[in-house]
Amino acid sequence: MPMQSWFSDAKLGIFVHYGVYAVDGVPESWSFYTGQVSHEQYMKQLDGFTAARYDPREWAALFVRAGARYAVLTARHHDGVALWDTALGDLDVVRRTPAARDLVGPYADALREQGLKVGLYYSHSDWNHPDYASVLHPRPTHEDVLTSRWVAPADGVEDPAAWARYLAYRDGQVGELVDRYRPDLLWFDGEWERAEEQWGLDALAARILAGNPDTVLNARMLGHGDYATPEQGVPLQAPEGPWELCLTVNDSWGFQHGDTNHKSVRQLVRYFAETIGMGGNLLLDVGPREDGTITDEQSARLEGLGGWIAAHREAVYGTVAGLPAGHHYGPSTLSPDRRTLYLVCFDPPRESVGVRGLRSRVRRVSVLGTGAPLAHRVVGGLGDVPGVTWIDAPAARDVDEYATVLAVELDGELDVYRGTGRD
């Protein structure tokens, strides 16, 4: 199936790590895997997970104000705790926590009411399932997958029958998500703990696409993914094809009481502009408290990023990657017809903004958001090597608080010089 066009046009999604780990504010699943807390202490959080103020309509409205076009909710993390009423076992928030209700259905409904695409996160691995630690990765790149009690059989003896039961459980849960909630996107994780052939992904992909042939799958659905998912740092080279940068607002995926190291709105604007300037999406993560509320600090940052996007939406939605690195000191995007270039300036421009290697003739330059026209001229050039296009700096009143965008209208489609100059 071809990649769904909505994904590349969306530019911003919101990742929501929500689960029982928010009760004590410990790292999701990993805290018992690494021994930061005991398994018993981790699982006691089930008793404190209330979702008492869970209001997915408030979430959806906030995500819209942030400028997002989709969201991804952790329906089940590596700890195996499902946020819906699963028929596969009883480890879910409906049976085992005071929340006592399905949290996925209302989330999907609320997003669709706001016109947002529905994404669900699901981990291939389940460190609480009795049949999971039953086989070994034949070609591991992470040594702990052969030694961890949560992943490898204790005696080193594999049990193919137990593994088959585990795959039936995983496939059954994914089938429930597909049939009940019809997600537009499934975001898989945990794939590194087994080889591609062990996961049985051909059958799982067929099951998903039979339920909804338009479902978008991330690359951790090995061999069947539609897009790449780098984490926590803008890549220096864009992955081939569609991609998405996963980034936390602070340093944690889920809610952690002591993590106050929030990125500023200015930093988030920078991450966002650099990502879309390379043709990717930003999947920005928030971690709600156990009661379902998103902290004021995280909400404020979503609102701030959304304000910048709203003022510069023309340079965001539906655009494609802009100039290659080196042509402009900052990211840029390009309109779908390739006739308008949007230059992002993180610092207030002084005197002028230079664009190198631009072969296309410039018709007009203006400040996006205020419409202020800016004079421009070409200086130098020899033979096939174009001169530098110099654009006058905007007045102080036209400079954006976080990042100023210049709209460069071209006489024809973008054409840039990439050569080495005259010998």
PDB file of C-alpha atoms in Angstrom, residues 78-331:
ATOM      1  CA  HIS A  78       6.408  -3.402  27.861  1.00  0.00           C
ATOM      2  CA  ASP A  79       4.832  -3.919  31.298  1.00  0.00           C
ATOM      3  CA  GLY A  80       1.858  -5.612  29.631  1.00  0.00           C
ATOM      4  CA  VAL A  81      -0.784  -3.427  31.290  1.00  0.00           C
ATOM      5  CA  ALA A  82      -3.490  -2.780  28.701  1.00  0.00           C
ATOM      6  CA  LEU A  83      -5.502   0.442  28.779  1.00  0.00           C
ATOM      7  CA  TRP A  84      -8.563  -1.334  27.385  1.00  0.00           C
ATOM      8  CA  ASP A  85     -10.736  -4.300  28.393  1.00  0.00           C
ATOM      9  CA  THR A  86      -8.740  -7.047  26.726  1.00  0.00           C
ATOM     10  CA  ALA A  87     -10.052 -10.599  26.412  1.00  0.00           C
ATOM     11  CA  LEU A  88      -6.470 -11.866  26.376  1.00  0.00           C
ATOM     12  CA  GLY A  89      -5.628 -12.214  30.071  1.00  0.00           C
ATOM     13  CA  ASP A  90      -6.687  -9.897  32.873  1.00  0.00           C
ATOM     14  CA  LEU A  91      -3.773  -7.444  33.120  1.00  0.00           C
ATOM     15  CA  ASP A  92      -5.655  -4.318  32.178  1.00  0.00           C
ATOM     16  CA  VAL A  93      -6.806  -1.118  33.852  1.00  0.00           C
ATOM     17  CA  VAL A  94     -10.444  -2.196  33.650  1.00  0.00           C
ATOM     18  CA  ARG A  95     -10.054  -5.255  35.887  1.00  0.00           C
ATOM     19  CA  ARG A  96      -6.976  -4.431  37.933  1.00  0.00           C
ATOM     20  CA  THR A  97      -7.110  -0.710  38.782  1.00  0.00           C
ATOM     21  CA  PRO A  98      -9.548   1.760  40.368  1.00  0.00           C
ATOM     22  CA  ALA A  99      -9.900   3.375  36.921  1.00  0.00           C
ATOM     23  CA  ALA A 100     -12.113   0.352  36.095  1.00  0.00           C
ATOM     24  CA  ARG A 101     -12.906   1.413  32.535  1.00  0.00           C
ATOM     25  CA  ASP A 102     -11.658   1.391  28.975  1.00  0.00           C
ATOM     26  CA  LEU A 103      -9.416   4.399  28.332  1.00  0.00           C
ATOM     27  CA  VAL A 104      -8.662   3.778  24.663  1.00  0.00           C
ATOM     28  CA  GLY A 105     -12.188   4.063  23.267  1.00  0.00           C
ATOM     29  CA  PRO A 106     -12.910   7.541  24.680  1.00  0.00           C
ATOM     30  CA  TYR A 107      -9.492   8.703  23.488  1.00  0.00           C
ATOM     31  CA  ALA A 108     -10.173   7.534  19.928  1.00  0.00           C
ATOM     32  CA  ASP A 109     -13.635   9.112  19.930  1.00  0.00           C
ATOM     33  CA  ALA A 110     -12.343  12.435  21.290  1.00  0.00           C
ATOM     34  CA  LEU A 111      -9.600  12.684  18.689  1.00  0.00           C
ATOM     35  CA  ARG A 112     -11.958  11.956  15.833  1.00  0.00           C
ATOM     36  CA  GLU A 113     -14.407  14.577  17.098  1.00  0.00           C
ATOM     37  CA  GLN A 114     -11.593  17.122  16.654  1.00  0.00           C
ATOM     38  CA  GLY A 115     -10.552  15.814  13.236  1.00  0.00           C
ATOM     39  CA  LEU A 116      -7.326  14.257  14.530  1.00  0.00           C
ATOM     40  CA  LYS A 117      -5.925  10.956  13.311  1.00  0.00           C
ATOM     41  CA  VAL A 118      -5.845   8.211  15.942  1.00  0.00           C
ATOM     42  CA  GLY A 119      -2.566   6.494  16.750  1.00  0.00           C
ATOM     43  CA  LEU A 120      -2.004   3.667  19.235  1.00  0.00           C
ATOM     44  CA  TYR A 121       1.309   2.455  20.649  1.00  0.00           C
ATOM     45  CA  TYR A 122       1.730  -1.259  21.262  1.00  0.00           C
ATOM     46  CA  SER A 123       4.861  -3.090  22.396  1.00  0.00           C
ATOM     47  CA  HIS A 124       5.702  -6.410  20.756  1.00  0.00           C
ATOM     48  CA  SER A 125       7.312  -7.379  24.077  1.00  0.00           C
ATOM     49  CA  ASP A 126       5.513  -8.032  27.360  1.00  0.00           C
ATOM     50  CA  TRP A 127       7.796  -8.518  30.362  1.00  0.00           C
ATOM     51  CA  ASN A 128       4.874  -9.692  32.505  1.00  0.00           C
ATOM     52  CA  HIS A 129       3.551 -12.417  30.218  1.00  0.00           C
ATOM     53  CA  PRO A 130       4.375 -15.963  31.425  1.00  0.00           C
ATOM     54  CA  ASP A 131       5.216 -17.142  27.894  1.00  0.00           C
ATOM     55  CA  TYR A 132       7.362 -14.207  26.803  1.00  0.00           C
ATOM     56  CA  ALA A 133      10.762 -15.279  28.179  1.00  0.00           C
ATOM     57  CA  SER A 134      10.688 -18.518  26.201  1.00  0.00           C
ATOM     58  CA  VAL A 135      13.052 -18.094  23.228  1.00  0.00           C
ATOM     59  CA  LEU A 136      16.389 -16.418  22.476  1.00  0.00           C
ATOM     60  CA  HIS A 137      17.296 -13.851  19.846  1.00  0.00           C
ATOM     61  CA  PRO A 138      19.609 -15.625  17.342  1.00  0.00           C
ATOM     62  CA  ARG A 139      21.522 -12.468  16.383  1.00  0.00           C
ATOM     63  CA  PRO A 140      21.209 -10.010  19.272  1.00  0.00           C
ATOM     64  CA  THR A 141      22.579  -6.481  19.138  1.00  0.00           C
ATOM     65  CA  HIS A 142      21.680  -5.902  22.798  1.00  0.00           C
ATOM     66  CA  GLU A 143      23.395  -8.379  25.126  1.00  0.00           C
ATOM     67  CA  ASP A 144      20.741  -8.120  27.815  1.00  0.00           C
ATOM     68  CA  VAL A 145      18.172  -9.855  25.621  1.00  0.00           C
ATOM     69  CA  LEU A 146      20.129 -13.057  26.317  1.00  0.00           C
ATOM     70  CA  THR A 147      20.551 -12.452  30.034  1.00  0.00           C
ATOM     71  CA  SER A 148      17.522 -10.539  31.322  1.00  0.00           C
ATOM     72  CA  ARG A 149      15.068 -12.624  33.329  1.00  0.00           C
ATOM     73  CA  TRP A 150      12.254 -10.689  31.680  1.00  0.00           C
ATOM     74  CA  VAL A 151      13.317 -11.635  28.135  1.00  0.00           C
ATOM     75  CA  ALA A 152      15.340 -14.885  28.091  1.00  0.00           C
ATOM     76  CA  PRO A 153      14.461 -18.352  29.476  1.00  0.00           C
ATOM     77  CA  ALA A 154      16.091 -18.785  32.862  1.00  0.00           C
ATOM     78  CA  ASP A 155      17.750 -22.084  31.990  1.00  0.00           C
ATOM     79  CA  GLY A 156      18.572 -21.093  28.422  1.00  0.00           C
ATOM     80  CA  VAL A 157      16.269 -23.825  27.080  1.00  0.00           C
ATOM     81  CA  GLU A 158      13.846 -22.559  24.480  1.00  0.00           C
ATOM     82  CA  ASP A 159      10.162 -23.460  24.475  1.00  0.00           C
ATOM     83  CA  PRO A 160       8.677 -22.996  20.975  1.00  0.00           C
ATOM     84  CA  ALA A 161       5.191 -23.952  22.161  1.00  0.00           C
ATOM     85  CA  ALA A 162       5.230 -21.192  24.787  1.00  0.00           C
ATOM     86  CA  TRP A 163       6.438 -18.714  22.172  1.00  0.00           C
ATOM     87  CA  ALA A 164       3.598 -19.704  19.859  1.00  0.00           C
ATOM     88  CA  ARG A 165       1.161 -19.016  22.688  1.00  0.00           C
ATOM     89  CA  TYR A 166       2.743 -15.626  23.230  1.00  0.00           C
ATOM     90  CA  LEU A 167       2.417 -14.670  19.556  1.00  0.00           C
ATOM     91  CA  ALA A 168      -1.233 -15.707  19.605  1.00  0.00           C
ATOM     92  CA  TYR A 169      -1.732 -13.422  22.614  1.00  0.00           C
ATOM     93  CA  ARG A 170       0.050 -10.497  20.950  1.00  0.00           C
ATOM     94  CA  ASP A 171      -1.772 -10.961  17.660  1.00  0.00           C
ATOM     95  CA  GLY A 172      -5.064 -11.241  19.512  1.00  0.00           C
ATOM     96  CA  GLN A 173      -4.518  -7.990  21.398  1.00  0.00           C
ATOM     97  CA  VAL A 174      -3.498  -6.120  18.257  1.00  0.00           C
ATOM     98  CA  GLY A 175      -6.582  -7.528  16.568  1.00  0.00           C
ATOM     99  CA  GLU A 176      -8.722  -6.142  19.374  1.00  0.00           C
ATOM    100  CA  LEU A 177      -7.221  -2.685  18.893  1.00  0.00           C
ATOM    101  CA  VAL A 178      -7.779  -2.825  15.131  1.00  0.00           C
ATOM    102  CA  ASP A 179     -11.341  -4.116  15.307  1.00  0.00           C
ATOM    103  CA  ARG A 180     -12.578  -1.963  18.182  1.00  0.00           C
ATOM    104  CA  TYR A 181     -10.842   1.352  17.561  1.00  0.00           C
ATOM    105  CA  ARG A 182      -9.748   1.271  13.893  1.00  0.00           C
ATOM    106  CA  PRO A 183      -6.541   3.254  14.510  1.00  0.00           C
ATOM    107  CA  ASP A 184      -5.165   5.291  11.637  1.00  0.00           C
ATOM    108  CA  LEU A 185      -1.655   4.511  12.877  1.00  0.00           C
ATOM    109  CA  LEU A 186      -0.084   1.718  14.926  1.00  0.00           C
ATOM    110  CA  TRP A 187       3.209   2.580  16.635  1.00  0.00           C
ATOM    111  CA  PHE A 188       5.061  -0.612  17.548  1.00  0.00           C
ATOM    112  CA  ASP A 189       8.009  -0.950  19.928  1.00  0.00           C
ATOM    113  CA  GLY A 190      10.092  -3.658  21.614  1.00  0.00           C
ATOM    114  CA  GLU A 191      11.149  -5.172  18.305  1.00  0.00           C
ATOM    115  CA  TRP A 192      14.853  -5.451  19.242  1.00  0.00           C
ATOM    116  CA  GLU A 193      14.233  -8.341  21.641  1.00  0.00           C
ATOM    117  CA  ARG A 194      13.574 -10.868  18.874  1.00  0.00           C
ATOM    118  CA  ALA A 195      14.652 -11.397  15.271  1.00  0.00           C
ATOM    119  CA  GLU A 196      12.265 -10.402  12.514  1.00  0.00           C
ATOM    120  CA  GLU A 197      11.471 -14.019  11.626  1.00  0.00           C
ATOM    121  CA  GLN A 198      10.631 -14.825  15.267  1.00  0.00           C
ATOM    122  CA  TRP A 199       8.012 -12.115  15.521  1.00  0.00           C
ATOM    123  CA  GLY A 200       5.779 -13.583  12.785  1.00  0.00           C
ATOM    124  CA  LEU A 201       5.132 -10.145  11.383  1.00  0.00           C
ATOM    125  CA  ASP A 202       3.845 -11.231   7.976  1.00  0.00           C
ATOM    126  CA  ALA A 203       0.772 -12.685   9.612  1.00  0.00           C
ATOM    127  CA  LEU A 204       0.367  -9.734  11.977  1.00  0.00           C
ATOM    128  CA  ALA A 205       0.614  -7.204   9.149  1.00  0.00           C
ATOM    129  CA  ALA A 206      -1.951  -9.150   7.140  1.00  0.00           C
ATOM    130  CA  ARG A 207      -4.272  -9.161  10.145  1.00  0.00           C
ATOM    131  CA  ILE A 208      -3.933  -5.401  10.637  1.00  0.00           C
ATOM    132  CA  LEU A 209      -4.422  -4.493   7.000  1.00  0.00           C
ATOM    133  CA  ALA A 210      -7.355  -6.858   6.612  1.00  0.00           C
ATOM    134  CA  GLY A 211      -9.073  -4.892   9.363  1.00  0.00           C
ATOM    135  CA  ASN A 212      -8.078  -1.518   7.923  1.00  0.00           C
ATOM    136  CA  PRO A 213      -5.931  -1.405   4.770  1.00  0.00           C
ATOM    137  CA  ASP A 214      -5.119   2.280   5.343  1.00  0.00           C
ATOM    138  CA  THR A 215      -3.384   1.736   8.701  1.00  0.00           C
ATOM    139  CA  VAL A 216       0.033   3.424   8.872  1.00  0.00           C
ATOM    140  CA  LEU A 217       2.743   1.311  10.556  1.00  0.00           C
ATOM    141  CA  ASN A 218       6.046   2.507  11.958  1.00  0.00           C
ATOM    142  CA  ALA A 219       9.386   0.898  11.093  1.00  0.00           C
ATOM    143  CA  ARG A 220       9.454  -1.159  14.292  1.00  0.00           C
ATOM    144  CA  MET A 221       6.958  -3.385  12.526  1.00  0.00           C
ATOM    145  CA  LEU A 222      10.051  -4.915  10.961  1.00  0.00           C
ATOM    146  CA  GLY A 223       9.792  -5.426   7.214  1.00  0.00           C
ATOM    147  CA  HIS A 224       6.328  -3.869   7.107  1.00  0.00           C
ATOM    148  CA  GLY A 225       6.884  -0.323   8.372  1.00  0.00           C
ATOM    149  CA  ASP A 226       5.892   2.772   6.434  1.00  0.00           C
ATOM    150  CA  TYR A 227       8.177   5.273   8.150  1.00  0.00           C
ATOM    151  CA  ALA A 228      11.298   5.633  10.319  1.00  0.00           C
ATOM    152  CA  THR A 229      11.245   6.692  13.972  1.00  0.00           C
ATOM    153  CA  PRO A 230      14.483   8.294  15.245  1.00  0.00           C
ATOM    154  CA  GLU A 231      14.324   9.398  18.887  1.00  0.00           C
ATOM    155  CA  GLN A 232      15.421  12.387  20.979  1.00  0.00           C
ATOM    156  CA  GLY A 233      17.720  14.090  18.453  1.00  0.00           C
ATOM    157  CA  VAL A 234      17.260  15.606  14.995  1.00  0.00           C
ATOM    158  CA  PRO A 235      19.239  13.396  12.587  1.00  0.00           C
ATOM    159  CA  LEU A 236      21.994  15.052  10.578  1.00  0.00           C
ATOM    160  CA  GLN A 237      20.734  13.290   7.480  1.00  0.00           C
ATOM    161  CA  ALA A 238      17.066  12.593   6.919  1.00  0.00           C
ATOM    162  CA  PRO A 239      16.124   8.909   6.824  1.00  0.00           C
ATOM    163  CA  GLU A 240      14.992   7.666   3.440  1.00  0.00           C
ATOM    164  CA  GLY A 241      11.276   8.019   2.927  1.00  0.00           C
ATOM    165  CA  PRO A 242       8.758   9.326   5.475  1.00  0.00           C
ATOM    166  CA  TRP A 243      10.004   9.735   9.038  1.00  0.00           C
ATOM    167  CA  GLU A 244       9.153  11.125  12.444  1.00  0.00           C
ATOM    168  CA  LEU A 245      11.294  12.442  15.291  1.00  0.00           C
ATOM    169  CA  CYS A 246      10.106  11.274  18.723  1.00  0.00           C
ATOM    170  CA  LEU A 247      10.952  13.919  21.318  1.00  0.00           C
ATOM    171  CA  THR A 248      10.056  14.418  24.978  1.00  0.00           C
ATOM    172  CA  VAL A 249       8.986  17.814  26.317  1.00  0.00           C
ATOM    173  CA  ASN A 250      11.242  17.244  29.332  1.00  0.00           C
ATOM    174  CA  ASP A 251      13.619  14.273  29.811  1.00  0.00           C
ATOM    175  CA  SER A 252      10.994  11.601  30.519  1.00  0.00           C
ATOM    176  CA  TRP A 253       8.467   9.766  28.370  1.00  0.00           C
ATOM    177  CA  GLY A 254       5.950   9.234  31.159  1.00  0.00           C
ATOM    178  CA  PHE A 255       5.124  11.445  34.142  1.00  0.00           C
ATOM    179  CA  GLN A 256       7.956  11.722  36.658  1.00  0.00           C
ATOM    180  CA  HIS A 257       7.508  14.007  39.651  1.00  0.00           C
ATOM    181  CA  GLY A 258      11.095  15.243  39.785  1.00  0.00           C
ATOM    182  CA  ASP A 259      11.646  15.930  36.095  1.00  0.00           C
ATOM    183  CA  THR A 260      11.374  19.697  35.714  1.00  0.00           C
ATOM    184  CA  ASN A 261      13.910  19.966  32.895  1.00  0.00           C
ATOM    185  CA  HIS A 262      11.395  21.130  30.314  1.00  0.00           C
ATOM    186  CA  LYS A 263      12.485  22.349  26.919  1.00  0.00           C
ATOM    187  CA  SER A 264      11.562  25.966  26.276  1.00  0.00           C
ATOM    188  CA  VAL A 265       9.019  26.939  23.629  1.00  0.00           C
ATOM    189  CA  ARG A 266      11.869  28.455  21.645  1.00  0.00           C
ATOM    190  CA  GLN A 267      13.749  25.151  21.712  1.00  0.00           C
ATOM    191  CA  LEU A 268      10.641  23.232  20.675  1.00  0.00           C
ATOM    192  CA  VAL A 269      10.063  25.613  17.768  1.00  0.00           C
ATOM    193  CA  ARG A 270      13.641  24.973  16.730  1.00  0.00           C
ATOM    194  CA  TYR A 271      13.289  21.190  16.921  1.00  0.00           C
ATOM    195  CA  PHE A 272      10.042  21.402  14.986  1.00  0.00           C
ATOM    196  CA  ALA A 273      11.347  23.689  12.234  1.00  0.00           C
ATOM    197  CA  GLU A 274      14.517  21.647  11.794  1.00  0.00           C
ATOM    198  CA  THR A 275      12.500  18.441  11.560  1.00  0.00           C
ATOM    199  CA  ILE A 276       9.952  19.613   9.006  1.00  0.00           C
ATOM    200  CA  GLY A 277      12.753  21.371   7.111  1.00  0.00           C
ATOM    201  CA  MET A 278      14.237  17.920   6.544  1.00  0.00           C
ATOM    202  CA  GLY A 279      10.876  16.492   5.492  1.00  0.00           C
ATOM    203  CA  GLY A 280       9.922  14.781   8.771  1.00  0.00           C
ATOM    204  CA  ASN A 281       7.212  14.997  11.409  1.00  0.00           C
ATOM    205  CA  LEU A 282       7.708  15.804  15.073  1.00  0.00           C
ATOM    206  CA  LEU A 283       6.027  13.412  17.527  1.00  0.00           C
ATOM    207  CA  LEU A 284       6.186  15.429  20.745  1.00  0.00           C
ATOM    208  CA  ASP A 285       5.709  13.447  23.938  1.00  0.00           C
ATOM    209  CA  VAL A 286       3.815  14.364  27.083  1.00  0.00           C
ATOM    210  CA  GLY A 287       3.325  12.263  30.228  1.00  0.00           C
ATOM    211  CA  PRO A 288       0.004  12.775  32.032  1.00  0.00           C
ATOM    212  CA  ARG A 289      -0.299  12.271  35.784  1.00  0.00           C
ATOM    213  CA  GLU A 290      -2.031   9.098  36.960  1.00  0.00           C
ATOM    214  CA  ASP A 291      -5.336  11.000  37.232  1.00  0.00           C
ATOM    215  CA  GLY A 292      -5.158  11.803  33.522  1.00  0.00           C
ATOM    216  CA  THR A 293      -4.261  15.492  33.687  1.00  0.00           C
ATOM    217  CA  ILE A 294      -1.390  16.977  31.715  1.00  0.00           C
ATOM    218  CA  THR A 295       0.826  19.295  33.758  1.00  0.00           C
ATOM    219  CA  ASP A 296       0.633  23.044  33.305  1.00  0.00           C
ATOM    220  CA  GLU A 297       4.303  23.123  32.302  1.00  0.00           C
ATOM    221  CA  GLN A 298       3.772  20.687  29.450  1.00  0.00           C
ATOM    222  CA  SER A 299       0.456  22.226  28.390  1.00  0.00           C
ATOM    223  CA  ALA A 300       2.046  25.677  28.204  1.00  0.00           C
ATOM    224  CA  ARG A 301       4.741  24.391  25.898  1.00  0.00           C
ATOM    225  CA  LEU A 302       2.229  22.751  23.598  1.00  0.00           C
ATOM    226  CA  GLU A 303       0.236  25.981  23.516  1.00  0.00           C
ATOM    227  CA  GLY A 304       3.366  28.021  22.784  1.00  0.00           C
ATOM    228  CA  LEU A 305       4.439  25.789  19.924  1.00  0.00           C
ATOM    229  CA  GLY A 306       0.879  25.868  18.595  1.00  0.00           C
ATOM    230  CA  GLY A 307       0.860  29.664  18.611  1.00  0.00           C
ATOM    231  CA  TRP A 308       3.978  29.758  16.462  1.00  0.00           C
ATOM    232  CA  ILE A 309       2.585  27.161  14.067  1.00  0.00           C
ATOM    233  CA  ALA A 310      -0.717  29.034  13.735  1.00  0.00           C
ATOM    234  CA  ALA A 311       1.121  32.225  12.766  1.00  0.00           C
ATOM    235  CA  HIS A 312       3.226  30.378  10.186  1.00  0.00           C
ATOM    236  CA  ARG A 313       0.884  27.607   9.038  1.00  0.00           C
ATOM    237  CA  GLU A 314       1.596  28.374   5.366  1.00  0.00           C
ATOM    238  CA  ALA A 315       5.224  27.316   5.938  1.00  0.00           C
ATOM    239  CA  VAL A 316       4.186  24.179   7.833  1.00  0.00           C
ATOM    240  CA  TYR A 317       1.248  22.134   6.601  1.00  0.00           C
ATOM    241  CA  GLY A 318       1.518  20.385   3.278  1.00  0.00           C
ATOM    242  CA  THR A 319       5.067  21.591   2.675  1.00  0.00           C
ATOM    243  CA  VAL A 320       8.051  19.456   1.731  1.00  0.00           C
ATOM    244  CA  ALA A 321      11.708  19.602   2.721  1.00  0.00           C
ATOM    245  CA  GLY A 322      13.377  22.860   1.726  1.00  0.00           C
ATOM    246  CA  LEU A 323      16.939  23.747   0.817  1.00  0.00           C
ATOM    247  CA  PRO A 324      19.767  21.278   1.404  1.00  0.00           C
ATOM    248  CA  ALA A 325      22.153  22.184   4.206  1.00  0.00           C
ATOM    249  CA  GLY A 326      24.573  24.994   3.366  1.00  0.00           C
ATOM    250  CA  HIS A 327      22.297  27.161   1.244  1.00  0.00           C
ATOM    251  CA  HIS A 328      20.744  29.017   4.187  1.00  0.00           C
ATOM    252  CA  TYR A 329      21.810  29.217   7.821  1.00  0.00           C
ATOM    253  CA  GLY A 330      18.645  27.650   9.166  1.00  0.00           C
ATOM    254  CA  PRO A 331      15.935  25.233   8.079  1.00  0.00           C
TER     255      PRO A 331
END
